[in-house]
XYZ file of C-alpha atoms in Angstrom:
324
model
C 18.262 -1.838 28.676
C 18.508 1.271 25.760
C 16.025 0.669 22.668
C 19.225 1.499 20.733
C 20.750 -1.533 22.731
C 17.187 -3.860 22.245
C 17.413 -3.008 18.048
C 21.132 -3.655 17.903
C 20.620 -7.278 19.502
C 17.196 -7.446 17.507
C 18.972 -7.235 14.279
C 22.020 -9.348 14.843
C 20.094 -12.238 15.925
C 17.857 -11.838 13.093
C 21.195 -11.654 10.753
C 22.529 -15.054 12.843
C 19.772 -16.979 11.784
C 19.758 -15.384 8.340
C 16.031 -14.110 8.642
C 14.310 -12.575 5.388
C 11.673 -10.548 7.175
C 11.070 -9.223 10.573
C 7.497 -8.851 11.758
C 6.501 -6.703 14.397
C 2.939 -7.671 15.318
C 0.985 -5.328 17.902
C -1.347 -7.220 20.283
C -3.973 -6.659 23.236
C -1.097 -5.899 25.570
C 2.061 -6.469 24.137
C 3.793 -6.504 20.621
C 5.624 -9.992 19.496
C 8.395 -9.822 17.217
C 8.624 -12.675 14.710
C 11.504 -13.709 12.375
C 10.683 -15.501 8.818
C 13.775 -17.968 8.169
C 14.099 -20.919 5.962
C 12.553 -22.942 8.721
C 9.136 -21.151 8.345
C 8.111 -18.268 10.899
C 9.918 -18.105 14.892
C 9.073 -16.267 17.419
C 12.090 -13.815 18.482
C 10.584 -11.918 21.797
C 7.943 -10.099 23.181
C 7.755 -6.482 24.574
C 5.412 -4.231 26.332
C 2.987 -2.103 23.983
C 5.352 1.104 24.902
C 8.598 -0.218 24.282
C 7.180 -1.659 21.137
C 6.201 1.591 20.093
C 9.357 2.912 21.084
C 11.317 0.417 18.624
C 8.869 0.747 15.921
C 9.673 4.419 16.023
C 13.293 4.214 16.363
C 13.071 2.430 12.973
C 11.228 4.581 11.313
C 13.131 7.968 12.176
C 16.130 5.768 10.910
C 14.625 5.130 7.758
C 13.235 8.858 7.146
C 9.573 7.705 8.074
C 6.609 9.568 9.819
C 7.181 8.820 13.464
C 3.888 10.894 14.043
C 1.754 8.880 11.158
C 0.726 5.530 12.313
C -2.483 4.816 10.455
C -1.455 5.698 7.040
C 0.722 2.654 5.269
C 4.807 3.993 4.952
C 7.933 2.747 3.426
C 11.310 3.838 4.274
C 14.602 2.144 3.966
C 17.847 1.852 5.949
C 21.292 0.557 6.159
C 22.808 -1.511 9.140
C 26.110 -2.337 9.977
C 27.955 -5.524 11.725
C 31.068 -6.926 12.039
C 32.159 -4.985 8.847
C 29.452 -6.311 6.816
C 26.574 -4.126 5.531
C 22.762 -4.993 5.145
C 20.218 -2.842 3.580
C 16.700 -2.603 5.468
C 13.223 -2.252 3.387
C 10.475 -0.978 5.763
C 6.627 -0.917 5.782
C 4.509 0.233 8.165
C 0.576 -0.340 8.596
C -1.851 1.000 11.040
C -4.722 -1.835 11.765
C -8.250 -1.228 12.947
C -7.624 -0.099 16.868
C -4.856 2.400 15.482
C -2.328 -0.127 16.500
C 1.022 0.208 14.234
C 2.884 -2.960 12.752
C 5.851 -2.763 11.098
C 7.656 -5.351 8.605
C 11.376 -5.175 7.863
C 12.771 -6.898 4.703
C 16.763 -7.850 5.108
C 18.273 -7.795 2.062
C 21.635 -9.894 2.234
C 24.962 -10.063 -0.082
C 25.327 -13.119 -2.273
C 26.850 -15.755 0.313
C 27.051 -18.451 -2.312
C 25.140 -20.886 -0.528
C 25.952 -24.549 0.026
C 22.723 -25.917 -0.167
C 22.147 -26.343 -3.893
C 22.949 -30.128 -5.239
C 26.404 -29.511 -7.651
C 25.155 -31.406 -10.505
C 21.989 -29.430 -10.511
C 23.039 -25.569 -10.474
C 26.162 -27.183 -12.870
C 23.280 -27.693 -15.336
C 21.770 -24.485 -15.073
C 24.825 -23.033 -15.586
C 25.552 -24.941 -18.734
C 21.863 -23.910 -20.030
C 22.866 -20.435 -19.396
C 25.566 -20.156 -21.949
C 23.008 -20.717 -24.508
C 21.477 -17.567 -23.673
C 17.691 -17.034 -24.191
C 14.797 -17.093 -21.355
C 15.488 -19.311 -18.062
C 12.554 -19.593 -15.856
C 12.146 -20.491 -12.323
C 9.094 -21.177 -10.711
C 8.325 -22.629 -6.855
C 6.732 -20.888 -3.705
C 7.511 -17.735 -1.757
C 10.706 -18.616 -0.110
C 12.101 -21.096 -2.165
C 15.075 -19.820 -3.032
C 14.503 -18.367 -6.409
C 16.331 -15.511 -6.429
C 19.432 -16.837 -4.790
C 19.421 -18.971 -7.540
C 19.104 -16.894 -10.417
C 21.938 -14.657 -8.383
C 24.204 -17.042 -7.905
C 24.466 -18.420 -12.033
C 24.511 -14.895 -12.984
C 27.114 -13.821 -10.246
C 29.436 -16.830 -11.815
C 28.493 -15.628 -15.500
C 29.199 -11.921 -14.833
C 33.043 -11.147 -15.709
C 33.042 -8.489 -18.509
C 29.270 -8.627 -18.705
C 26.849 -6.133 -17.563
C 23.842 -7.748 -15.413
C 21.011 -5.683 -14.526
C 17.995 -6.709 -12.313
C 14.523 -5.592 -12.140
C 12.753 -6.568 -8.815
C 10.130 -5.575 -6.098
C 11.514 -5.166 -4.108
C 15.606 -5.767 -4.457
C 15.906 -9.229 -1.883
C 19.623 -9.402 -2.618
C 22.411 -6.766 -2.444
C 25.259 -7.503 -5.170
C 27.370 -4.141 -5.917
C 28.453 -5.785 -9.242
C 25.045 -5.643 -10.809
C 22.478 -2.720 -11.876
C 19.961 -3.305 -9.284
C 16.562 -1.257 -10.223
C 13.331 -1.600 -7.546
C 9.439 -1.155 -8.675
C 8.264 1.857 -7.251
C 4.611 1.989 -8.391
C 3.896 4.942 -6.219
C 5.908 6.616 -8.673
C 4.719 5.282 -11.469
C 7.431 2.808 -11.913
C 6.553 -0.543 -13.159
C 8.303 -3.790 -13.995
C 6.938 -2.895 -17.747
C 8.651 0.801 -17.878
C 11.737 -0.756 -16.023
C 12.155 -3.455 -18.351
C 12.183 -0.995 -21.261
C 14.498 1.164 -19.748
C 16.923 -1.930 -18.915
C 16.932 -2.933 -22.361
C 18.292 0.668 -23.614
C 21.118 -0.200 -21.057
C 22.004 -3.087 -23.316
C 22.506 -5.675 -20.320
C 24.283 -9.130 -21.214
C 21.991 -11.169 -18.340
C 18.866 -9.641 -17.116
C 17.188 -10.611 -14.111
C 13.316 -10.066 -13.521
C 12.160 -10.675 -9.955
C 9.016 -12.082 -11.468
C 6.745 -12.184 -14.605
C 3.522 -11.254 -12.977
C 1.273 -9.886 -16.217
C 1.170 -10.246 -19.954
C 3.427 -6.731 -20.352
C 5.950 -8.351 -18.458
C 5.806 -11.353 -20.149
C 6.156 -9.950 -23.391
C 9.119 -8.026 -23.233
C 10.651 -10.895 -20.904
C 10.253 -13.074 -24.255
C 11.446 -10.374 -26.445
C 14.542 -9.455 -24.719
C 15.735 -13.252 -24.815
C 14.690 -13.681 -29.096
C 16.745 -10.829 -29.351
C 19.812 -12.459 -27.625
C 19.646 -11.570 -24.138
C 20.117 -14.258 -21.554
C 17.279 -13.692 -19.230
C 16.556 -15.357 -15.407
C 13.200 -14.759 -14.412
C 10.437 -16.306 -11.807
C 6.979 -17.329 -12.486
C 4.344 -18.312 -9.811
C 3.491 -22.214 -10.710
C 3.037 -25.371 -9.136
C 5.330 -27.970 -10.537
C 8.090 -27.636 -13.588
C 5.726 -28.399 -16.447
C 2.973 -26.041 -15.573
C 5.392 -23.240 -15.520
C 4.718 -23.727 -19.621
C 0.956 -23.180 -19.260
C 1.490 -20.560 -17.013
C 3.814 -18.532 -19.798
C 0.737 -19.408 -22.376
C -1.914 -17.808 -19.973
C 0.376 -14.898 -20.157
C -0.308 -14.781 -23.609
C 2.914 -16.074 -25.281
C 2.314 -18.280 -27.762
C 4.166 -21.713 -28.057
C 6.286 -21.026 -30.835
C 7.469 -17.841 -29.431
C 8.625 -20.433 -26.924
C 10.126 -22.685 -28.726
C 12.531 -20.469 -29.988
C 13.387 -18.323 -26.995
C 12.645 -20.841 -23.706
C 16.121 -22.358 -22.673
C 14.872 -24.013 -19.794
C 12.343 -24.282 -17.012
C 12.849 -25.559 -13.341
C 11.036 -25.942 -10.014
C 12.690 -25.757 -6.819
C 11.980 -25.972 -2.772
C 14.401 -25.412 -0.226
C 14.245 -28.745 2.110
C 14.953 -28.770 5.896
C 15.986 -31.482 7.665
C 18.283 -32.316 10.618
C 18.561 -28.487 10.804
C 20.149 -28.286 7.189
C 19.303 -26.762 4.202
C 18.897 -28.464 0.734
C 17.727 -26.917 -2.473
C 16.133 -29.650 -4.880
C 15.418 -28.721 -8.487
C 13.364 -30.377 -11.152
C 14.803 -28.925 -14.560
C 13.003 -29.278 -18.265
C 15.431 -28.372 -21.153
C 16.531 -29.633 -24.646
C 14.884 -32.127 -26.384
C 12.575 -33.081 -23.508
C 11.377 -29.192 -22.997
C 10.928 -29.217 -26.916
C 8.795 -32.172 -26.578
C 6.556 -30.616 -23.849
C 6.008 -27.763 -25.439
C 4.356 -29.446 -28.360
C 1.809 -31.244 -26.123
C -1.363 -29.716 -25.354
C -1.537 -32.045 -22.202
C 1.425 -32.002 -19.979
C 2.471 -33.761 -16.712
C 4.135 -32.249 -13.920
C 7.811 -32.984 -13.188
C 10.597 -34.330 -14.848
C 12.164 -36.348 -12.063
C 11.220 -34.452 -9.140
C 10.375 -37.679 -7.237
C 13.220 -40.151 -7.982
C 16.012 -36.882 -6.630
C 13.700 -36.703 -3.930
C 14.231 -40.599 -3.339
C 17.820 -40.144 -3.669
C 18.256 -37.415 -1.107
C 16.182 -39.613 1.369
C 18.058 -42.874 1.040
C 21.443 -40.735 1.104
C 20.273 -39.622 4.351
C 20.473 -36.284 3.404
C 16.614 -35.662 4.034
C 14.692 -37.393 6.954
C 11.380 -39.614 6.052
C 8.834 -36.673 6.928
C 10.501 -34.242 4.665
C 10.758 -37.076 2.006
C 6.997 -37.505 2.255
C 5.799 -33.701 2.500
C 7.457 -32.814 -0.301
C 6.453 -35.899 -2.902
C 3.777 -33.364 -4.515
C 6.286 -30.613 -5.295
């Protein structure tokens, strides 16, 4: 089989299982290809080292990367079309200590209006978003945070300017102005945020608040009347508040700009995905902001139990996600 056909089959299968990333890992005698999906890391196929190198070089050439360079890190981008749909691929290559090259491809999909949301929870966030201000979503990598922000912004975007700042862009949406961090070119989150605010967006999506500078700009944008969606890494709903305070944001500032905080996970049961959120807003959020000692969740365990008793998740998943 020709390399072009192998690559095409590989991409078609990755898209079929909705893989977010494709990994090419060199081993001693072969090259393994794995997909990252909502169910975790799954193995796709193994190739000889010779065929594996040809596959990697095919991708690198298509993404305008240097195929002669195998040791230094490289990044590239390309598009792939299949059955009338266009997919954006972001590539990153890296050589290991034995001069074998690995490759990771991020697959960027359009908004597909995911059906795994619990309607009343998504509806709650939508209603809160009409109040503008800062809405923070937390949860581990792969918990669907970006999809949630895009889903709500898309529903509210009619006659509005929506701008996103991400590292990297994870979902392609042609109606949004999408900017991507490029540290090698000196374009970081803070520089992009300053430029974004000059574009006067109605809705601003920040891929992740990582440092004090980004946190400050996000809060200032919310205080000035923008609707700002952002994510942070926190282990629970209410601990998200401590995370923001740890980034230098005062409690009185949060009281004035913070509309809601939520924590979410993607639960996989019987081959189906379900997005469970835990949301703090309104009087409950204001009460928690005034505390020096806070708990973890609002009603996470209750909602988890409701899904279990309703047969939407099994017993194993119910116990697995007890602590978020």
